[in-house]
Short mmCIF file of C-alpha atoms and ligand atoms in Angstrom, two decimals:
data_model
loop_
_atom_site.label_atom_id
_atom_site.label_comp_id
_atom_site.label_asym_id
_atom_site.label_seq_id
_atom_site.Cartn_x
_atom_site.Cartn_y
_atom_site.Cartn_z
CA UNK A 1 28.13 -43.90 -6.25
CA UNK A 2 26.79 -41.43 -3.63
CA UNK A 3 23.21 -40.48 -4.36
CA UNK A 4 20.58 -38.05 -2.99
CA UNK A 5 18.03 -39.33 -0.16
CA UNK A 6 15.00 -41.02 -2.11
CA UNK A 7 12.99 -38.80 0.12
CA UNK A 8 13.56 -35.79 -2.54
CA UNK A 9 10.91 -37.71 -4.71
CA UNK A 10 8.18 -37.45 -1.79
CA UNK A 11 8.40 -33.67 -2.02
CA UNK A 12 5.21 -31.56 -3.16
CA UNK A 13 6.53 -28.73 -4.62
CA UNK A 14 3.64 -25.66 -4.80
CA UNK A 15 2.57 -25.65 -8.66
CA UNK A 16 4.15 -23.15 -11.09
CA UNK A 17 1.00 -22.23 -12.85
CA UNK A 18 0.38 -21.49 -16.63
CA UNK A 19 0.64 -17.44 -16.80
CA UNK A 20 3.06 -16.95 -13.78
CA UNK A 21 6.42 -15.48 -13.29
CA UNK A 22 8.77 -17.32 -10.73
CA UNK A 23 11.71 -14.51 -10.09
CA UNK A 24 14.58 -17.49 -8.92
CA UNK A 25 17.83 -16.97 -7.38
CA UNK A 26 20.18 -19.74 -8.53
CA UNK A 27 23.03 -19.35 -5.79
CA UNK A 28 26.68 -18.25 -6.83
CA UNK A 29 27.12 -21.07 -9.19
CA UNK A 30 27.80 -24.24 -7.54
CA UNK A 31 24.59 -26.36 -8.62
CA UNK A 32 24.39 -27.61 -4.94
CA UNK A 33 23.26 -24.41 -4.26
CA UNK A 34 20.00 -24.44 -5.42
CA UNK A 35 17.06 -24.51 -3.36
CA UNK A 36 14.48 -27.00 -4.32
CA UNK A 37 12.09 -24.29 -5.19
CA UNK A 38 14.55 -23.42 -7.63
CA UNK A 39 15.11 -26.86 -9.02
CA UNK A 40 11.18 -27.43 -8.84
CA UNK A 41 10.75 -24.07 -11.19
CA UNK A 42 13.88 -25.40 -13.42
CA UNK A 43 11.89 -28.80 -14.24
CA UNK A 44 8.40 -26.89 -14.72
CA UNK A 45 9.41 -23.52 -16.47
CA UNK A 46 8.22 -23.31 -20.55
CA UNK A 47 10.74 -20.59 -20.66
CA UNK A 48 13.60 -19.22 -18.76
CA UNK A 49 15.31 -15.67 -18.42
CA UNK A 50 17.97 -15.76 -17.33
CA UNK A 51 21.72 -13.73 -16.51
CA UNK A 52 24.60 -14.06 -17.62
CA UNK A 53 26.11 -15.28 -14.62
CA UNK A 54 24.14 -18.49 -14.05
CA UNK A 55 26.15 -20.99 -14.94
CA UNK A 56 25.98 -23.85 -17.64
CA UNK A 57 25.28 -26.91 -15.05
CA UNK A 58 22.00 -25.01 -13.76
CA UNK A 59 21.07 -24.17 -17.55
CA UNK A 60 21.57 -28.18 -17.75
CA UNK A 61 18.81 -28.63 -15.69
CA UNK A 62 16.10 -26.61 -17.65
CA UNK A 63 15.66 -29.23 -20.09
CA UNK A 64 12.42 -28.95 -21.07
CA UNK A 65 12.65 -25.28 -21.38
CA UNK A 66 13.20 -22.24 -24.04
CA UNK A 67 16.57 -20.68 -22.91
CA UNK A 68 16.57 -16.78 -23.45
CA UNK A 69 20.14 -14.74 -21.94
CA UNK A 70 19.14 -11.54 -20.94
CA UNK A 71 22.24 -11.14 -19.13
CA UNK A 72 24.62 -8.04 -18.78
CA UNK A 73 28.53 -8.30 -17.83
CA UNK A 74 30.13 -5.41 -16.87
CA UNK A 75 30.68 -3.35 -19.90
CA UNK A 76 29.21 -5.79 -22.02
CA UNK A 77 26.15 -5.81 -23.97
CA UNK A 78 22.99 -5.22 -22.17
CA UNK A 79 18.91 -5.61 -22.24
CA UNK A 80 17.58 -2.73 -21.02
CA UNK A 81 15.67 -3.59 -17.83
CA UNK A 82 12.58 -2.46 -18.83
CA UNK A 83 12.74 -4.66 -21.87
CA UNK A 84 13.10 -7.69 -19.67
CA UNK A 85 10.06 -6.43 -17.95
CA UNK A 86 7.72 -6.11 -21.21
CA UNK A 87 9.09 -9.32 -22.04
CA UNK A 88 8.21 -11.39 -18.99
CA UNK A 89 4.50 -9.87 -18.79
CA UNK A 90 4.81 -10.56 -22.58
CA UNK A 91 5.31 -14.55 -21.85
CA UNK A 92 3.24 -14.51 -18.72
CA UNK A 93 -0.12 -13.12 -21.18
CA UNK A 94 1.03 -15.87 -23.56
CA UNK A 95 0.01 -18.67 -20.55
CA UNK A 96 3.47 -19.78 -20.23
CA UNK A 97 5.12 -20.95 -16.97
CA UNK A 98 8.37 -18.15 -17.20
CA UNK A 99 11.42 -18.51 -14.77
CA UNK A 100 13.35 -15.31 -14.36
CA UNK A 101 16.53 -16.80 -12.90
CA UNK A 102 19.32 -14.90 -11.39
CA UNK A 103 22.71 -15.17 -10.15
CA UNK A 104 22.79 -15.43 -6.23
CA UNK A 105 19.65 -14.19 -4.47
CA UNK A 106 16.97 -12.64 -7.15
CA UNK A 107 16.61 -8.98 -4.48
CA UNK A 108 20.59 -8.25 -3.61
CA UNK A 109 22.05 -5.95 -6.12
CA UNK A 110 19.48 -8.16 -8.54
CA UNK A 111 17.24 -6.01 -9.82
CA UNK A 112 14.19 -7.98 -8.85
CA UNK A 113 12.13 -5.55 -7.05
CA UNK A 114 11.80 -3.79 -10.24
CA UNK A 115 10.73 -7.10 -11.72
CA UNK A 116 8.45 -7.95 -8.85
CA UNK A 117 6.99 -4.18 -9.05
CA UNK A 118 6.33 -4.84 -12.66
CA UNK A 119 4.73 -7.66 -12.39
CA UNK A 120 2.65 -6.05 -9.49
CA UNK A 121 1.72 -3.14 -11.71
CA UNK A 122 0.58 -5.68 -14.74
CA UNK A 123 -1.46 -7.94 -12.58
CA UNK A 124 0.87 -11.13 -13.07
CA UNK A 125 0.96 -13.41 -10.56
CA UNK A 126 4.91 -13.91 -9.17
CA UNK A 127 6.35 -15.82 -6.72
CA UNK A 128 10.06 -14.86 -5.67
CA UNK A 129 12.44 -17.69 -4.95
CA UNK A 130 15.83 -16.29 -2.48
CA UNK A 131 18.75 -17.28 -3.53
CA UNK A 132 22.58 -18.01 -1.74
CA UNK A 133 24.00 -14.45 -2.30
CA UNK A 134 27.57 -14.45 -3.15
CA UNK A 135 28.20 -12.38 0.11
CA UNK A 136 27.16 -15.49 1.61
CA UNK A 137 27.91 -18.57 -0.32
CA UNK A 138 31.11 -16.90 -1.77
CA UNK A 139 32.74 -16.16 1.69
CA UNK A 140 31.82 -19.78 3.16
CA UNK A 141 33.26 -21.26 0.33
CA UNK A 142 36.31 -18.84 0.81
CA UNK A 143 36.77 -19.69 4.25
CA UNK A 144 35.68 -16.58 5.80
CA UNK A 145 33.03 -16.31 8.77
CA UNK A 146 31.75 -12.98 8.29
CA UNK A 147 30.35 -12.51 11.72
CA UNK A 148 33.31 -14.61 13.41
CA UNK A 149 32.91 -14.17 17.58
CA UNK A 150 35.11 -11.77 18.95
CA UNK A 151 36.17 -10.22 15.26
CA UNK A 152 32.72 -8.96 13.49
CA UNK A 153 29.57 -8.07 15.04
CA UNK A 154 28.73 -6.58 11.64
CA UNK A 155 28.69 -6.97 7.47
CA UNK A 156 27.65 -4.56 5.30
CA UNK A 157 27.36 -5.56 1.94
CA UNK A 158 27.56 -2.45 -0.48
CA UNK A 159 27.81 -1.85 -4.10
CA UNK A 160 31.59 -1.17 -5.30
CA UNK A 161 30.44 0.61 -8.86
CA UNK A 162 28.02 3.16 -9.27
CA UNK A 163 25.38 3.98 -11.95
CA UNK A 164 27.57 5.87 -13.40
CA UNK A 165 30.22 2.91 -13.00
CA UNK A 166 32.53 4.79 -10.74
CA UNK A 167 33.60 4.07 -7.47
CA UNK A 168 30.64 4.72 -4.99
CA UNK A 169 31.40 7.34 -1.83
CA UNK A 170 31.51 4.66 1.21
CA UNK A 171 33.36 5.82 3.89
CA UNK A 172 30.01 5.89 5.63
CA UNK A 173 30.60 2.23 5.65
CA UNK A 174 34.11 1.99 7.42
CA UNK A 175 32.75 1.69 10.66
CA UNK A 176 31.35 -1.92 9.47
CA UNK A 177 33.61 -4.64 11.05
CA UNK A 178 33.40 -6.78 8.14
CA UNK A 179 32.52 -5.39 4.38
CA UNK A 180 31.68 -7.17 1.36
CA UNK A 181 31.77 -5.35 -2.19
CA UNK A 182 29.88 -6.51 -4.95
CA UNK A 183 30.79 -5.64 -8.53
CA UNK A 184 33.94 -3.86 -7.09
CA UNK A 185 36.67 -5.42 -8.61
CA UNK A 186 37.50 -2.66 -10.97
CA UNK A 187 37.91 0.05 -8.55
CA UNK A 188 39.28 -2.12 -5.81
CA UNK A 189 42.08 0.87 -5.12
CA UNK A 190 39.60 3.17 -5.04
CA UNK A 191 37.82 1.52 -2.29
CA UNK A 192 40.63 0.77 -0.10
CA UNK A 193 41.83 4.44 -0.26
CA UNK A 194 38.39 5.64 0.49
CA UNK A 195 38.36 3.09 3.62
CA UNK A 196 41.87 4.11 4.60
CA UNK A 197 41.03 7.78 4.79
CA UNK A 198 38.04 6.86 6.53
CA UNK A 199 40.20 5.61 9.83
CA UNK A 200 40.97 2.20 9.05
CA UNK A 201 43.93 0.54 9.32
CA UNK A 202 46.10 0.41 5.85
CA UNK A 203 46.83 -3.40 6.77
CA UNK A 204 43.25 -4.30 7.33
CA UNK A 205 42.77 -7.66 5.84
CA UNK A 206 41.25 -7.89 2.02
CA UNK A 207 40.43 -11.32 0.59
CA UNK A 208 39.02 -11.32 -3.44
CA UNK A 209 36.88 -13.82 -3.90
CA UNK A 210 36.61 -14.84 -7.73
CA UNK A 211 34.40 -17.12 -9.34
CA UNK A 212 32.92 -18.20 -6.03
CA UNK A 213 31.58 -22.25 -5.29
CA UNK A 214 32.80 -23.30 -8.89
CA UNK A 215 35.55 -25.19 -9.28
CA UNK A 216 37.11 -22.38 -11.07
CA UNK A 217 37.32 -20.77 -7.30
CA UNK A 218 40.31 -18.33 -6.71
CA UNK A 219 41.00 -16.24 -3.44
CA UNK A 220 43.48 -14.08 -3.18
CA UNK A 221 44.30 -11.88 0.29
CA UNK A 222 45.70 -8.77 0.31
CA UNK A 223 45.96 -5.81 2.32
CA UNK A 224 44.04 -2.50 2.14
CA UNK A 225 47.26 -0.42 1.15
CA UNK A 226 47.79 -3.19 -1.39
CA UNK A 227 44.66 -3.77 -2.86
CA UNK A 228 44.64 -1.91 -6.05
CA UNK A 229 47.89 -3.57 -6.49
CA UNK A 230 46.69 -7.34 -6.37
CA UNK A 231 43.44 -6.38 -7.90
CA UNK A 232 45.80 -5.49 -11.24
CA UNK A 233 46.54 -8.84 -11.13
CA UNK A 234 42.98 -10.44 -10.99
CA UNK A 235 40.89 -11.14 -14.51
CA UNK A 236 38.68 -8.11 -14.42
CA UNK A 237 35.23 -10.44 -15.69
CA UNK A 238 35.23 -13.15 -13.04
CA UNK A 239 32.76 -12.09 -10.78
CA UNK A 240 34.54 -11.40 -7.80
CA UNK A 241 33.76 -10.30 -4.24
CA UNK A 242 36.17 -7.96 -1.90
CA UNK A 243 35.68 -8.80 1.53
CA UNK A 244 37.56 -6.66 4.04
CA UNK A 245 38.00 -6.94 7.54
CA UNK A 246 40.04 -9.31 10.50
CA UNK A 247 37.67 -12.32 9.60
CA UNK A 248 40.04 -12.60 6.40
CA UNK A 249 42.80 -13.70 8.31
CA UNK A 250 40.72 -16.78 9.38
CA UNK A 251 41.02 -18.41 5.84
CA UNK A 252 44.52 -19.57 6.04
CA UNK A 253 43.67 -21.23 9.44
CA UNK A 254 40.39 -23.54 7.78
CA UNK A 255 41.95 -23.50 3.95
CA UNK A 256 43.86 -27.15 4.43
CA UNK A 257 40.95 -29.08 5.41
CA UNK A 258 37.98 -27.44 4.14
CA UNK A 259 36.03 -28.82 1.45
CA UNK A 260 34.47 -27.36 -1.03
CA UNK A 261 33.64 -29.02 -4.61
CA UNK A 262 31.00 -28.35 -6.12
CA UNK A 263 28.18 -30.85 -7.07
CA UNK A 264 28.63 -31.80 -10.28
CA UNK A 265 26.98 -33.51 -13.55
CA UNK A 266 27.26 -36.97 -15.20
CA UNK A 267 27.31 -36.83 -19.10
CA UNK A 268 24.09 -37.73 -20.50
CA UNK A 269 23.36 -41.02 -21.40
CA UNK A 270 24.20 -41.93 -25.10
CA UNK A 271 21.43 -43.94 -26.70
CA UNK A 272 22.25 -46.61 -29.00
CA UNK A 273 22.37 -44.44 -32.18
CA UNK A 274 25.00 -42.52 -30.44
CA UNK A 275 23.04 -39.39 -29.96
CA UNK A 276 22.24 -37.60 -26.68
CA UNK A 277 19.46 -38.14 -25.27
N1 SAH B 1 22.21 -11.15 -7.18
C1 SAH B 1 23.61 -11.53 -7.04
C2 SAH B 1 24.53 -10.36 -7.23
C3 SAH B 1 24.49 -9.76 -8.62
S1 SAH B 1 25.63 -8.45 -8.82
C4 SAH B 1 23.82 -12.18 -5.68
O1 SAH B 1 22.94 -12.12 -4.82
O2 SAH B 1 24.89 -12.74 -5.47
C5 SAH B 1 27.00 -9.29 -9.58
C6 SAH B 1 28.17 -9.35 -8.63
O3 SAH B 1 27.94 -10.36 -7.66
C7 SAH B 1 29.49 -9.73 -9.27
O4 SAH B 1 30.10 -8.61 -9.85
C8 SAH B 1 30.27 -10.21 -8.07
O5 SAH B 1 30.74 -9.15 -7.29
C9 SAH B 1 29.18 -10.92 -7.27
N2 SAH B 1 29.16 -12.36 -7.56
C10 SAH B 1 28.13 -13.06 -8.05
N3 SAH B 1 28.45 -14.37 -8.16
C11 SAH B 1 29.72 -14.48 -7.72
C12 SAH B 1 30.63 -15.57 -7.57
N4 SAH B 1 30.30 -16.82 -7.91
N5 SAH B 1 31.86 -15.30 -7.07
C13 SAH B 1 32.21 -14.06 -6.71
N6 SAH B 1 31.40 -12.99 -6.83
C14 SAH B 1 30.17 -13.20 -7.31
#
């Protein structure tokens, strides 16, 4: 059975001390993600925050820990952020070890600033943990080099909903060679028109990117002038990227021999009685 280097054991990890926030980015979802900070503050934490998105397998590896979701989904039920702040200073003052963990990197479209200023403002010691953003993990795992030589010199990665969950104004992005929308899905036409009228071309490549590094994985490429089109098509609460730009059309050209399971996890042992361990 393939196994991780012994040499993982010999690692000091810096302590997560009694009374101290770690804000954690857990990667898009593919356990092998993680950075050993992250798995370090998984093993350690007394209690962990944590979003809706992070996935099952990484919640697997808090064992130790009390498990609170504070997670929002698009249109779904939501803790207020400033609740989640009162509650991690809350835990901190109690002496526990408390692991805010997010989905992707903890700062990008994350909310953690506000975290990290809150903690800041309380006096709470915090340590912030960066994370595989989806922009990045999602569109290696897709098959897409954002910055590809000779196609992209630049990304911009931009919100595709606004506060008031419209579609955002971003023609002032169009000049970007290659663009990657977060939390765009629903107004994926929207976008595209906005782009089009903006100068480029209506056959600019689009790739959606759903459920990124899980096995669950689904990309589907599309066209600017057909984007709201295949984006009717897509299950609106997968998180999903939209990645725009020539580097899409690089996909089909790596798809048949890239890789790209995720690491997964054994069962747990049963004991004798039959129960989990
Ligand atoms: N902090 C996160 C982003 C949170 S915003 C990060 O750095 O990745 C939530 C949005 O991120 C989703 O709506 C989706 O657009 C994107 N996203 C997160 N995980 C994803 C995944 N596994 N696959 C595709 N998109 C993902």
């Amino acid at each position: 059975m393939p196994s991780l280097p012994h040499v993982v054991s010999r690692l000091r990890p810096p302590d997560f001390d009694a009374g101290s926030v770690w804000l954690v980015g857990a990667g898009p979802g593919d356990p092998g993600l993680l950075t050993l900070h992250a798995l370090h503050a998984l093993s350690e934490a007394d209690v962990v925050l944590h979003d809706a998105l992070v996935s099952p397998e990484i919640l697997a590896l808090a064992a130790g820990a009390r498990l609170q979701p504070v997670g929002k989904r698009a249109g779904g039920a939501r803790t207020h952020q400033l609740r989640i702040n009162q509650r991690l200073i809350g835990l901190a003052r109690q002496g526990l070890r408390v692991l805010r963990l997010k989905g992707g990197d903890p700062l990008v479209f994350g909310r953690g600033g506000e975290e990290a200023l809150a903690l800041a403002a309380a006096g709470i010691p915090f340590r912030i943990v960066p994370g595989v953003s989806a922009a990045i993990g999602g569109t290696a795992s897709a098959g897409i080099p954002l910055t590809h030589r000779m196609l992209a010199r630049s990304v911009v990665c931009a919100t595709g909903h606004d506060l008031r969950g419209e579609a955002p104004d971003v023609t002032r992005f169009a000049g970007a060679d290659t663009l990657v929308f977060y939390m765009g899905l629903r107004h994926a036409g929207a976008l595209a028109e906005q782009l089009i009228e903006a100068g480029r071309a209506p056959d600019d490549g689009v790739a959606f990117v759903a459920n990124a590094t899980m096995s669950s994985q689904s990309v589907t490429l599309g066209t600017l002038d057909t984007a709201a089109s295949v984006a009717a098509t897509l299950s609106p609460d997968d998180p999903t990227l939209i990645v725009v730009g020539p580097v899409v059309a690089l996909r089909d050209m790596l798809r048949p021999l890239q890789q790209t399971a995720p690491l997964t996890m054994l069962p747990e042992p049963m004991t004798a009685a039959g129960a989990r361990r």
